Amino acid sequence: MKTLIAAYSGVLRGTGSSILSALQDLFSITWLNRSKVEKQLQIISVLQWVLSFLVLGVVCSVILMYTFCTDCWLISVLYFTWLVFDWNTPQKGGRRSQWVRNWAVWRYFRDYFPIQLVKTHNLLTTRNYIFGYHPHGIMGLGAFCNFSTEATEVSKKFPGIRPYLATLAGNFRMPVLREYLMSGGICPVNRDTIDYLLSKNGSGNAIIIVVGGAAESLSSMPGKNAVTLRNRKGFVKLALRHGADLVPTYSFGENEVYKQVIFEEGSWGRWVQKKFQKYIGFAPCIFHGRGFFSSDTWGLVPYSKPITTVVGEPITIPKLEHPTQQDIDLYHSMYMESLVKLFDKHKTKFGLPETEVLEVN
């Protein structure tokens, strides 16, 4: 009898060890799967924004036109009627939604690269600001994540400051896409909008302008730090007219997340791009990132490369209702000098050699 009990106890002890071992294996597998699931969620969060940026407006336009020809035509009529009355809302800062800006999807978006926002100086809530964002990259992913979402806690780092990321006005003529953009605090990059925000919206406004625009995106490629700025002076004139301080901002890694085909000057490809840029406002790029399922294939998912956006020291700008060209040139040169200093001061912290030089075109 004692022998049987001893044997039975041994089995139980063996079973307990087996169960413990199995549980440990299970937890290790679960943890592995969780890591993979988080990575896939990060990829999905980035891809949804890329697709929204590229095709959401066109797709929604087609759907609404199709709906107009069906029994659900009333939906299209109601939306387009409301659109007429709401047409000028983007020019007045839009409809910012803190709920949308705090979506968990943006934290997955941030962690995919990852994206980081670095503050170097405090900003006074009694002043208005124009941030010059450099470089454009292909899509300005760092600008979007840092200033149109709360993923990097921009509101906590700059309390009392309301960021408005300015983008092409044509995006706000697209149904549904315009609502999506406005919910993040994105506004049209035109004079009427900027005049309104800097003169009729109180203080503490920060308008982020990607100064290089479409021209700069055409030269975006990994390993290149170049900005299109030397002849871009309109934002300085606006700052002078409203007495808004200029804040140089540089995003290390923005050019690393996509590869594109660079057409030489004088080629047919560059000719087509410049025509689009002149008449439509953007330049079509032939670019690629990684695939959805594998980093070894091509696709629209950007490469997972760190993007660090450094916000520099504000340049105090006087309010001049009618600035002269000499005034504009003076503060433009001060801005360029400040941007180069910002780049040189932080470049070695983010993987660039001491010999790296910022190319200003």
C-alpha positions as CSV (number, residue, x, y, z in Angstrom):
1,M,0.0,0.0,0.0
2,K,2.8,2.4,0.9
3,T,4.5,1.6,-2.3
4,L,1.4,2.5,-4.3
5,I,1.0,5.8,-2.4
6,A,4.6,6.7,-3.1
7,A,4.3,5.8,-6.7
8,Y,1.1,7.9,-6.9
9,S,2.8,10.9,-5.3
10,G,5.6,10.6,-7.8
11,V,3.2,10.7,-10.6
12,L,1.5,13.8,-9.2
13,R,4.9,15.4,-8.7
14,G,5.8,14.6,-12.3
15,T,2.5,15.8,-13.5
16,G,2.9,19.1,-11.6
17,S,6.3,19.6,-13.2
18,S,4.9,18.8,-16.6
19,I,2.1,21.3,-16.1
20,L,4.5,24.0,-14.9
21,S,6.7,23.4,-17.8
22,A,3.8,23.5,-20.2
23,L,2.6,26.8,-18.7
24,Q,6.0,28.3,-19.0
25,D,6.1,27.3,-22.7
26,L,2.6,28.7,-23.2
27,F,3.5,32.1,-21.7
28,S,6.6,32.3,-23.8
29,I,4.6,31.6,-26.9
30,T,1.9,34.1,-25.9
31,W,4.6,36.7,-25.3
32,L,6.1,36.0,-28.7
33,N,2.7,36.3,-30.4
34,R,1.9,39.5,-28.5
35,S,5.1,41.0,-29.8
36,K,4.2,40.0,-33.4
37,V,0.6,41.2,-33.0
38,E,1.9,44.6,-31.8
39,K,4.2,44.9,-34.8
40,Q,1.3,44.1,-37.1
41,L,-0.9,46.7,-35.4
42,Q,1.9,49.2,-35.9
43,I,2.1,48.4,-39.6
44,I,-1.7,48.6,-40.0
45,S,-1.9,52.0,-38.2
46,V,0.8,53.4,-40.5
47,L,-0.8,51.9,-43.7
48,Q,-4.3,53.2,-42.9
49,W,-2.9,56.7,-42.7
50,V,-0.8,56.3,-45.9
51,L,-3.9,55.0,-47.8
52,S,-6.1,57.7,-46.3
53,F,-3.7,60.4,-47.5
54,L,-3.4,58.9,-51.0
55,V,-6.9,57.7,-51.9
56,L,-9.5,58.4,-49.2
57,G,-10.7,61.6,-50.8
58,V,-11.0,60.0,-54.3
59,V,-12.7,56.8,-53.0
60,C,-15.3,58.8,-50.9
61,S,-16.0,61.1,-53.9
62,V,-16.7,58.1,-56.1
63,I,-18.9,56.4,-53.4
64,L,-21.0,59.5,-52.9
65,M,-21.5,60.0,-56.6
66,Y,-22.5,56.4,-57.0
67,T,-24.9,56.7,-54.0
68,F,-26.5,59.6,-55.7
69,C,-27.6,57.3,-58.5
70,T,-29.1,54.7,-56.1
71,D,-32.1,54.6,-53.8
72,C,-29.8,56.1,-51.1
73,W,-29.5,59.3,-53.1
74,L,-30.7,61.3,-50.1
75,I,-27.5,60.6,-48.2
76,S,-25.4,62.2,-50.9
77,V,-27.8,65.2,-51.2
78,L,-27.7,65.8,-47.5
79,Y,-23.9,65.6,-47.3
80,F,-23.3,67.8,-50.3
81,T,-25.8,70.4,-49.0
82,W,-24.1,70.4,-45.7
83,L,-20.7,70.7,-47.5
84,V,-21.8,73.9,-49.2
85,F,-22.6,75.5,-45.8
86,D,-19.4,74.2,-44.2
87,W,-17.1,75.0,-47.1
88,N,-15.1,77.8,-45.4
89,T,-14.7,76.0,-42.0
90,P,-11.1,74.7,-42.9
91,Q,-10.0,78.3,-43.4
92,K,-11.0,79.1,-39.9
93,G,-9.0,76.4,-38.3
94,G,-11.4,73.5,-38.8
95,R,-12.9,71.3,-36.1
96,R,-10.1,69.9,-33.9
97,S,-11.1,66.8,-32.0
98,Q,-9.1,65.9,-29.0
99,W,-10.7,62.5,-29.1
100,V,-9.4,61.8,-32.6
101,R,-6.0,63.2,-31.7
102,N,-5.7,60.8,-28.8
103,W,-6.7,57.7,-30.6
104,A,-4.6,54.6,-29.6
105,V,-3.9,54.0,-33.3
106,W,-1.5,57.0,-33.3
107,R,0.6,55.5,-30.5
108,Y,1.0,52.4,-32.6
109,F,1.9,54.8,-35.5
110,R,4.5,56.5,-33.4
111,D,6.1,53.2,-32.1
112,Y,6.4,51.7,-35.6
113,F,9.3,54.0,-36.6
114,P,9.6,55.2,-33.8
115,I,8.9,59.0,-33.9
116,Q,10.1,61.4,-31.2
117,L,9.5,65.1,-30.5
118,V,12.4,67.0,-28.9
119,K,11.7,70.4,-27.2
120,T,14.7,72.8,-26.9
121,H,13.0,76.0,-25.7
122,N,9.7,77.1,-24.0
123,L,7.1,78.9,-26.1
124,L,5.1,81.8,-24.7
125,T,1.3,81.4,-24.8
126,T,1.1,85.2,-25.4
127,R,2.7,84.9,-28.8
128,N,1.8,83.3,-32.1
129,Y,4.3,81.1,-34.1
130,I,5.1,79.8,-37.5
131,F,7.1,76.6,-37.4
132,G,9.2,76.0,-40.5
133,Y,9.2,72.2,-40.8
134,H,12.2,70.6,-42.7
135,P,12.6,68.4,-44.7
136,H,9.3,67.5,-46.5
137,G,10.2,63.9,-47.1
138,I,7.7,62.0,-49.2
139,M,4.7,62.4,-46.9
140,G,5.9,64.5,-43.9
141,L,5.1,61.6,-41.6
142,G,7.0,63.2,-38.7
143,A,5.0,66.4,-39.1
144,F,1.7,64.6,-39.0
145,C,2.5,62.4,-36.0
146,N,4.0,65.2,-33.9
147,F,1.6,68.0,-34.6
148,S,-1.7,66.4,-35.7
149,T,-1.9,63.8,-33.0
150,E,-1.0,63.6,-29.3
151,A,1.1,60.5,-29.7
152,T,4.3,62.4,-28.8
153,E,2.5,64.6,-26.3
154,V,2.9,67.9,-28.1
155,S,0.3,69.6,-25.9
156,K,2.1,68.6,-22.7
157,K,5.5,69.6,-24.0
158,F,4.2,73.0,-25.2
159,P,1.3,73.7,-22.9
160,G,-1.1,76.4,-24.1
161,I,0.1,76.1,-27.7
162,R,-2.4,75.0,-30.4
163,P,-0.6,73.4,-33.4
164,Y,-2.1,73.6,-36.9
165,L,-0.3,71.6,-39.5
166,A,-0.8,73.3,-42.9
167,T,-1.2,71.2,-46.1
168,L,-2.5,71.6,-49.6
169,A,-5.9,73.4,-49.8
170,G,-7.0,70.9,-52.5
171,N,-7.3,68.2,-49.8
172,F,-10.2,70.1,-48.2
173,R,-12.3,69.9,-51.3
174,M,-12.4,66.1,-50.9
175,P,-15.4,64.8,-49.1
176,V,-14.8,62.9,-45.8
177,L,-11.0,63.3,-46.1
178,R,-11.5,67.0,-45.2
179,E,-13.3,65.9,-42.0
180,Y,-10.5,63.5,-41.1
181,L,-7.9,66.1,-41.6
182,M,-9.7,68.8,-39.7
183,S,-10.2,66.5,-36.7
184,G,-6.4,66.4,-36.3
185,G,-6.0,70.2,-36.4
186,I,-4.8,70.2,-40.1
187,C,-5.7,73.3,-42.1
188,P,-5.1,74.7,-45.7
189,V,-1.8,76.3,-46.4
190,N,-3.1,79.5,-47.9
191,R,-3.0,83.1,-47.0
192,D,-6.6,83.4,-45.9
193,T,-6.3,80.6,-43.4
194,I,-3.0,81.8,-41.9
195,D,-4.2,85.4,-41.7
196,Y,-7.3,84.2,-39.8
197,L,-5.4,82.0,-37.3
198,L,-2.7,84.7,-36.6
199,S,-5.1,87.7,-36.3
200,K,-8.6,86.4,-35.3
201,N,-7.9,83.3,-33.2
202,G,-6.2,84.8,-30.2
203,S,-2.7,83.9,-29.1
204,G,-0.9,80.6,-28.6
205,N,-1.3,79.4,-32.2
206,A,1.5,77.6,-33.9
207,I,1.1,77.0,-37.7
208,I,3.4,74.3,-39.0
209,I,4.4,75.0,-42.6
210,V,6.5,72.4,-44.6
211,V,8.4,75.1,-46.3
212,G,10.1,73.0,-49.0
213,G,6.8,71.7,-50.3
214,A,6.5,69.6,-53.4
215,A,9.8,70.8,-54.8
216,E,11.6,69.4,-51.8
217,S,9.8,66.1,-51.9
218,L,11.3,65.5,-55.4
219,S,14.8,65.3,-54.0
220,S,13.9,63.2,-50.9
221,M,16.0,60.1,-50.6
222,P,17.8,58.2,-47.9
223,G,21.1,59.6,-46.7
224,K,20.4,63.1,-48.0
225,N,19.9,66.1,-45.8
226,A,18.8,68.9,-48.1
227,V,16.2,71.6,-47.8
228,T,14.5,73.9,-50.4
229,L,14.6,77.3,-48.6
230,R,16.8,79.9,-50.2
231,N,14.1,81.4,-52.3
232,R,11.1,80.5,-50.0
233,K,10.3,83.8,-48.3
234,G,6.5,83.9,-48.2
235,F,6.3,82.5,-44.7
236,V,8.7,85.1,-43.4
237,K,6.5,87.9,-44.9
238,L,3.5,86.4,-43.2
239,A,5.3,86.3,-39.9
240,L,6.3,89.9,-40.2
241,R,2.8,91.1,-41.1
242,H,1.4,89.4,-38.0
243,G,4.4,89.6,-35.6
244,A,4.5,85.8,-35.3
245,D,7.8,84.3,-34.1
246,L,9.6,81.9,-36.5
247,V,10.6,78.5,-35.1
248,P,13.0,76.4,-37.1
249,T,12.2,72.7,-36.9
250,Y,14.2,69.8,-38.3
251,S,13.2,66.2,-38.6
252,F,16.1,63.8,-38.6
253,G,15.2,60.6,-40.4
254,E,12.3,62.0,-42.4
255,N,14.0,61.2,-45.7
256,E,14.9,57.7,-44.6
257,V,11.5,56.0,-44.6
258,Y,10.9,55.9,-48.4
259,K,13.0,55.3,-51.5
260,Q,12.0,57.0,-54.7
261,V,13.1,57.2,-58.3
262,I,14.9,60.5,-58.8
263,F,14.5,62.0,-62.3
264,E,17.4,64.1,-63.6
265,E,16.8,67.7,-64.6
266,G,15.7,67.9,-68.2
267,S,14.3,64.4,-68.3
268,W,10.7,63.7,-69.3
269,G,9.9,62.4,-65.8
270,R,11.1,65.7,-64.1
271,W,9.1,67.7,-66.8
272,V,5.9,65.9,-65.9
273,Q,6.5,66.4,-62.1
274,K,7.1,70.1,-62.6
275,K,4.0,70.5,-64.7
276,F,1.9,68.8,-61.9
277,Q,3.6,71.0,-59.3
278,K,2.9,74.2,-61.3
279,Y,-0.8,73.6,-62.2
280,I,-2.1,71.2,-59.4
281,G,0.2,72.0,-56.4
282,F,1.8,68.7,-55.9
283,A,4.4,66.6,-57.7
284,P,3.8,62.9,-58.3
285,C,6.6,60.8,-57.0
286,I,7.5,57.2,-57.9
287,F,8.4,55.8,-54.5
288,H,8.2,52.6,-52.4
289,G,8.6,51.3,-48.9
290,R,8.3,47.8,-47.6
291,G,5.6,45.2,-48.1
292,F,2.8,44.6,-45.6
293,F,3.9,41.1,-44.8
294,S,7.6,41.3,-45.4
295,S,10.3,43.9,-45.2
296,D,12.1,42.2,-48.1
297,T,9.3,43.1,-50.6
298,W,8.2,46.5,-52.0
299,G,5.0,48.2,-50.9
300,L,3.5,51.4,-49.5
301,V,4.4,50.8,-45.9
302,P,7.3,53.1,-45.0
303,Y,10.5,51.6,-43.7
304,S,10.8,51.4,-39.9
305,K,13.5,54.1,-39.4
306,P,13.6,56.5,-36.4
307,I,12.3,60.0,-37.0
308,T,13.3,62.7,-34.5
309,T,11.8,66.1,-34.8
310,V,13.7,68.9,-33.0
311,V,11.9,72.1,-32.4
312,G,14.4,75.0,-32.2
313,E,14.6,78.3,-30.5
314,P,12.0,80.9,-31.6
315,I,13.2,84.0,-33.5
316,T,11.4,87.1,-32.2
317,I,9.7,88.8,-35.2
318,P,8.4,92.4,-35.0
319,K,4.9,93.3,-36.4
320,L,5.3,95.2,-39.7
321,E,2.1,95.8,-41.6
322,H,4.0,96.5,-44.8
323,P,7.4,94.8,-44.6
324,T,9.9,95.8,-47.1
325,Q,12.0,93.4,-49.2
326,Q,15.0,94.3,-47.0
327,D,13.0,93.4,-43.9
328,I,12.0,90.0,-45.4
329,D,15.6,89.3,-46.5
330,L,17.0,90.1,-43.1
331,Y,14.7,87.8,-41.1
332,H,14.9,85.1,-43.8
333,S,18.7,85.0,-43.5
334,M,18.4,84.9,-39.7
335,Y,16.0,81.9,-40.1
336,M,18.4,80.0,-42.4
337,E,21.3,80.6,-40.1
338,S,19.2,79.4,-37.1
339,L,18.1,76.2,-39.0
340,V,21.7,75.3,-39.9
341,K,22.8,75.8,-36.3
342,L,20.0,73.6,-35.1
343,F,21.0,70.9,-37.5
344,D,24.7,71.1,-36.6
345,K,24.0,71.1,-32.9
346,H,21.9,67.9,-33.0
347,K,23.1,65.9,-36.0
348,T,25.6,63.7,-34.1
349,K,22.9,62.8,-31.5
350,F,20.9,61.1,-34.2
351,G,23.4,59.1,-36.1
352,L,25.0,61.6,-38.5
353,P,28.7,62.2,-38.6
354,E,30.2,65.5,-37.5
355,T,31.2,66.2,-41.1
356,E,27.6,66.0,-42.4
357,V,26.5,69.4,-43.9
358,L,22.9,70.6,-44.3
359,E,22.4,71.5,-48.0
360,V,20.3,74.6,-48.4
361,N,18.9,75.1,-51.9
